[in-house]
Short mmCIF file of C-alpha atoms in Angstrom, two decimals:
data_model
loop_
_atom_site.label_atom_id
_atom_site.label_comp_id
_atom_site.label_asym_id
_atom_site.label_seq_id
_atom_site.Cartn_x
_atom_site.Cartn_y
_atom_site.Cartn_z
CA UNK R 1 82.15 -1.35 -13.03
CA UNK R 2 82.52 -2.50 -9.27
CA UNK R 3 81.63 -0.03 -6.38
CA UNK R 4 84.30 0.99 -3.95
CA UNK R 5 83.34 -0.63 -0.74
CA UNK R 6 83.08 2.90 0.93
CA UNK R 7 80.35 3.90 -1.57
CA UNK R 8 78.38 0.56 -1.16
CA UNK R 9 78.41 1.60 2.85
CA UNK R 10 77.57 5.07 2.24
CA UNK R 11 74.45 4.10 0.62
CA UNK R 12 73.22 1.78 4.02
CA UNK R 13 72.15 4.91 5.52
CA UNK R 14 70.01 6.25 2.72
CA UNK R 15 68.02 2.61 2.91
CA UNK R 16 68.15 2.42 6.47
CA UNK R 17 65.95 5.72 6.77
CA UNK R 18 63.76 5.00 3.58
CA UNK R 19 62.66 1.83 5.30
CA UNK R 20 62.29 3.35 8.68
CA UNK R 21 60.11 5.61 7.04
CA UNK R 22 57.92 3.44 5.22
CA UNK R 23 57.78 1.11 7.94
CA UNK R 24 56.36 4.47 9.66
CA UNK R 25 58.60 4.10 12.33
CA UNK R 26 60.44 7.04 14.67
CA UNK R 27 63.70 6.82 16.06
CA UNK R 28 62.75 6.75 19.31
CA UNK R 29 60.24 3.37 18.17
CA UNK R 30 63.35 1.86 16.23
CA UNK R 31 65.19 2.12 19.29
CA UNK R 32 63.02 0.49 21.67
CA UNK R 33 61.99 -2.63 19.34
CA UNK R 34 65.69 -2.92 18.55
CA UNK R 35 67.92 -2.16 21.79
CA UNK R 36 69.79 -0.05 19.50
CA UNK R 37 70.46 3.24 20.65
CA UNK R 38 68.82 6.53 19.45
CA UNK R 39 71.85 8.05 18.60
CA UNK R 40 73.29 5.22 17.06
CA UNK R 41 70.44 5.01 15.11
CA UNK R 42 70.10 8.48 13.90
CA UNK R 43 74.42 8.56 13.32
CA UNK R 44 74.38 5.43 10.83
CA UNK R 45 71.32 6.76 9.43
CA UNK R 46 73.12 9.69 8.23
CA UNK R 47 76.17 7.93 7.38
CA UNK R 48 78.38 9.13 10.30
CA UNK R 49 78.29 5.98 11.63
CA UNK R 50 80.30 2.87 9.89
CA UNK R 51 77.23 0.07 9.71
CA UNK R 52 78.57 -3.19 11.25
CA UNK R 53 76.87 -6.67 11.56
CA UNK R 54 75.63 -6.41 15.24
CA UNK R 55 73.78 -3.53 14.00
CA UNK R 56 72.29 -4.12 10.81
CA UNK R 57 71.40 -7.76 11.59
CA UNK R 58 68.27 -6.73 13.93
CA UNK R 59 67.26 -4.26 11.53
CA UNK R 60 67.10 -6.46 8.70
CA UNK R 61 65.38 -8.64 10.99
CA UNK R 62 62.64 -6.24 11.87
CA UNK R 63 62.26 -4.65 8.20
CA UNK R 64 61.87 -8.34 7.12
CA UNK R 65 64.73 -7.84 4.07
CA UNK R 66 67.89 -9.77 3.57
CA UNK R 67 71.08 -8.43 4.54
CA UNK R 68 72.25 -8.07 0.87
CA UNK R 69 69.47 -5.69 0.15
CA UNK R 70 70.15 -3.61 3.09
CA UNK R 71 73.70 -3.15 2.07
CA UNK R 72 73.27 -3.49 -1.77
CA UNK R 73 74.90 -6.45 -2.63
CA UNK R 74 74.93 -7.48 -6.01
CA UNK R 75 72.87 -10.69 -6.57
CA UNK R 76 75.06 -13.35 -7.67
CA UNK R 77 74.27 -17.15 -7.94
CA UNK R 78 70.93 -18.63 -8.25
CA UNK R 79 68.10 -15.67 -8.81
CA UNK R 80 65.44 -18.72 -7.37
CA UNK R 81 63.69 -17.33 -4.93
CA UNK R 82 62.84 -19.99 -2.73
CA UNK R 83 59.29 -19.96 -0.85
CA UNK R 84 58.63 -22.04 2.44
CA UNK R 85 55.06 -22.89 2.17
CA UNK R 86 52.94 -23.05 5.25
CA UNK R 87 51.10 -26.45 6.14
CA UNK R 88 47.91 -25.49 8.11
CA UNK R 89 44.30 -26.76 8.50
CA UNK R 90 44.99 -29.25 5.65
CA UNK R 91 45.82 -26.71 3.01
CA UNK R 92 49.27 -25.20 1.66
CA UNK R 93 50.02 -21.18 1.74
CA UNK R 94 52.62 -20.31 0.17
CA UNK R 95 54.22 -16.62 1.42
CA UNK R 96 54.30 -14.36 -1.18
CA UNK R 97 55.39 -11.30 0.32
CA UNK R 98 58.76 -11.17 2.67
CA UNK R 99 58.03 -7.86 5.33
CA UNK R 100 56.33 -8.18 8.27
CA UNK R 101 53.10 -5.60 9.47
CA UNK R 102 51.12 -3.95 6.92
CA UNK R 103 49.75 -6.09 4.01
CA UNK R 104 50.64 -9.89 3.14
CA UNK R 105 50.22 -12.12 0.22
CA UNK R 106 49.88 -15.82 -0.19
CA UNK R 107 48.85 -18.41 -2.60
CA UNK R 108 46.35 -20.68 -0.92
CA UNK R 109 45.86 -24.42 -2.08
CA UNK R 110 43.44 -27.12 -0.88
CA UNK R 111 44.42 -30.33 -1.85
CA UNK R 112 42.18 -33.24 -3.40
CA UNK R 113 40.23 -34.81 -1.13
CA UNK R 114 38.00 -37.52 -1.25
CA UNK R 115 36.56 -36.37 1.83
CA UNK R 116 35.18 -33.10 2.90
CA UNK R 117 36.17 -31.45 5.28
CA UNK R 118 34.29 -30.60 8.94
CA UNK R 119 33.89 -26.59 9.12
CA UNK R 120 36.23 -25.14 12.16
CA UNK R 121 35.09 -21.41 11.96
CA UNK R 122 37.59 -19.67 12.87
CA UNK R 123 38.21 -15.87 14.07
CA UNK R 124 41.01 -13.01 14.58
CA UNK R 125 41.82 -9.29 13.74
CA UNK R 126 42.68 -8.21 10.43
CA UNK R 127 41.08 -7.66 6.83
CA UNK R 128 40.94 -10.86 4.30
CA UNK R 129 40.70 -10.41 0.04
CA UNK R 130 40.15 -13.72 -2.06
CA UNK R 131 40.78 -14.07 -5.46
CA UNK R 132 39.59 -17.39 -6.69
CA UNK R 133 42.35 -18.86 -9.51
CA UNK R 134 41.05 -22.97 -9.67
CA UNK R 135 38.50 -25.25 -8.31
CA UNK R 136 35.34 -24.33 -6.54
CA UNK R 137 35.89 -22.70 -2.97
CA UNK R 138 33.16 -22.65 -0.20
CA UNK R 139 33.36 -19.91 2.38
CA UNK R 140 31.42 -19.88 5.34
CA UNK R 141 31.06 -16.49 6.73
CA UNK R 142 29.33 -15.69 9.73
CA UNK R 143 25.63 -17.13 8.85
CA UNK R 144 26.16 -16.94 5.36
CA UNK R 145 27.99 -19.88 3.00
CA UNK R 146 29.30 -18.96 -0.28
CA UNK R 147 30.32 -21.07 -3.03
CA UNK R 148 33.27 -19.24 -5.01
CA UNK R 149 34.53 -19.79 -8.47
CA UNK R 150 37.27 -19.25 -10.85
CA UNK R 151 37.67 -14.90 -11.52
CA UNK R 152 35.41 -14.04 -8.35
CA UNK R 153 36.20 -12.33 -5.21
CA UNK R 154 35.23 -11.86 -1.78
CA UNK R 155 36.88 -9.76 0.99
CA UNK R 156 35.83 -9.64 4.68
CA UNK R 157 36.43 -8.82 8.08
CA UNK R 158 37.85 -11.82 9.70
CA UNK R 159 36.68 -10.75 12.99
CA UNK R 160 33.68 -12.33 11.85
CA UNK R 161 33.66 -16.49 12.23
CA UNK R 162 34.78 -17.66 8.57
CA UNK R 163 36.20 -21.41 7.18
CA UNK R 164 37.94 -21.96 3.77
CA UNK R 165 37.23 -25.22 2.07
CA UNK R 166 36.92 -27.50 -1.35
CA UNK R 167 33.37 -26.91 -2.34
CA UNK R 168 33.69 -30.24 -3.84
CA UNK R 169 36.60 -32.16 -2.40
CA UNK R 170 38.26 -30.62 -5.82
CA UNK R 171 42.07 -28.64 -5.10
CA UNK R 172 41.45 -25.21 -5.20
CA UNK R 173 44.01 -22.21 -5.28
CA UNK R 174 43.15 -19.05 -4.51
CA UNK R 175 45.54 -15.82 -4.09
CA UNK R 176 45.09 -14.10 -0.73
CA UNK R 177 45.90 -10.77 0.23
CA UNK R 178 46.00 -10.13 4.44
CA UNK R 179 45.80 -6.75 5.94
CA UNK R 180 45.91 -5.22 9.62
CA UNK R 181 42.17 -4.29 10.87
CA UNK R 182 40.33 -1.76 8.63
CA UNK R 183 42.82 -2.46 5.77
CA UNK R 184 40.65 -2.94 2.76
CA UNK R 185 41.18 -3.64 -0.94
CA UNK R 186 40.22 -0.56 -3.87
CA UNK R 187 38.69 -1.26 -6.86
CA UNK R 188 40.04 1.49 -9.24
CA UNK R 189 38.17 1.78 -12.96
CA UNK R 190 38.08 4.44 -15.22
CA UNK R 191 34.80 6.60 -15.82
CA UNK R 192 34.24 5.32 -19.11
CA UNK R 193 34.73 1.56 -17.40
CA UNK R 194 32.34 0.94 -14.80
CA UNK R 195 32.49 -3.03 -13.22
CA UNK R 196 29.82 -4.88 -14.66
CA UNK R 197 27.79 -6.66 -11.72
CA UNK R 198 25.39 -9.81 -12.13
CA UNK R 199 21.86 -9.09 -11.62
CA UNK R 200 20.99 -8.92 -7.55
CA UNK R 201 24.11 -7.47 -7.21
#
């Protein structure tokens, strides 16, 4: 059974401040990002304001979600989601999460390559977490170099100098989760299921 378009407006409001507030934005922050009055803000929040396109176009810009969701459009046509991969430093990521800020995902891959290549370490604010799914990985890390391996993982502060690279001129693929500075990844286990660690570890 259809919605009447009134209800399927009524409901903008209710997602506009649900993502507002997991965004952990204000009002007052939405409006100066946005050029989009407090009021304004705070009326089609509430649903005493109609939403129109000028409006919710720069918010679904800066929540990073397509207009259908922000209005609850039925999805209709091809369910595909299509990814634009990323070419950069010779390897492939492939965006795996669609909001900006707070935590991002990718799928890494390093092509095949007959020749290895030269170390560029490289540096910048956030919080890194590997997990290793093909191929041999070597990660240099400040003084240390690591060679990585199908099921491992490694997490670091990528403030520190660090390079990602075929171990072996093998592809590798690798899932990567990206977090602001001091965002870190949390092993949960149960008591009666502690990790198991190799010895020296």
């Amino acid at each position: 059974m259809e919605r009447e378009p009134e209800d399927v407006l009524g409901a903008v409001g209710a997602r506009l401040r649900a993502l507002r507030r997991e965004r952990g934005l204000t009002l007052a922050g939405l409006a100066e990002v946005t050029a989009v009055s407090e009021s304004t803000l705070s009326r089609l929040e509430s649903g005493q304001r109609r939403p129109a396109l000028d409006l919710l176009l720069p918010l679904a810009r800066l929540y990073g979600v397509p207009l259908d969701d922000l209005v609850g459009a039925p999805r209709t046509g091809d369910p595909r989601i299509h990814l634009k991969p990323i070419r950069r430093f010779g390897m492939v990521f492939v965006p795996l999460s669609r909001r900006p800020g707070g935590m991002q995902a990718f799928k890494m891959i390093i092509p095949a390559s007959p020749n290895l290549r030269e170390p560029t370490p490289q540096t910048h604010e956030g919080f890194e977490w590997l997990y290793i799914l093909s191929g041999r990985l070597r990660l240099l890390l400040g003084e240390r170099e690591l060679t990585l391996t199908p099921g491992e993982v490694a997490e670091f502060d990528t403030t520190l100098p660090h390079w990602l690279g075929s171990a072996d001129g093998g592809a590798v693929e690798a899932l990567i989760l990206f977090g602001p500075q001091g965002a870190r990844a949390h092993l949960r286990v149960t008591p009666d299921r502690a990790p198991q660690y190799r010895d020296g570890q």
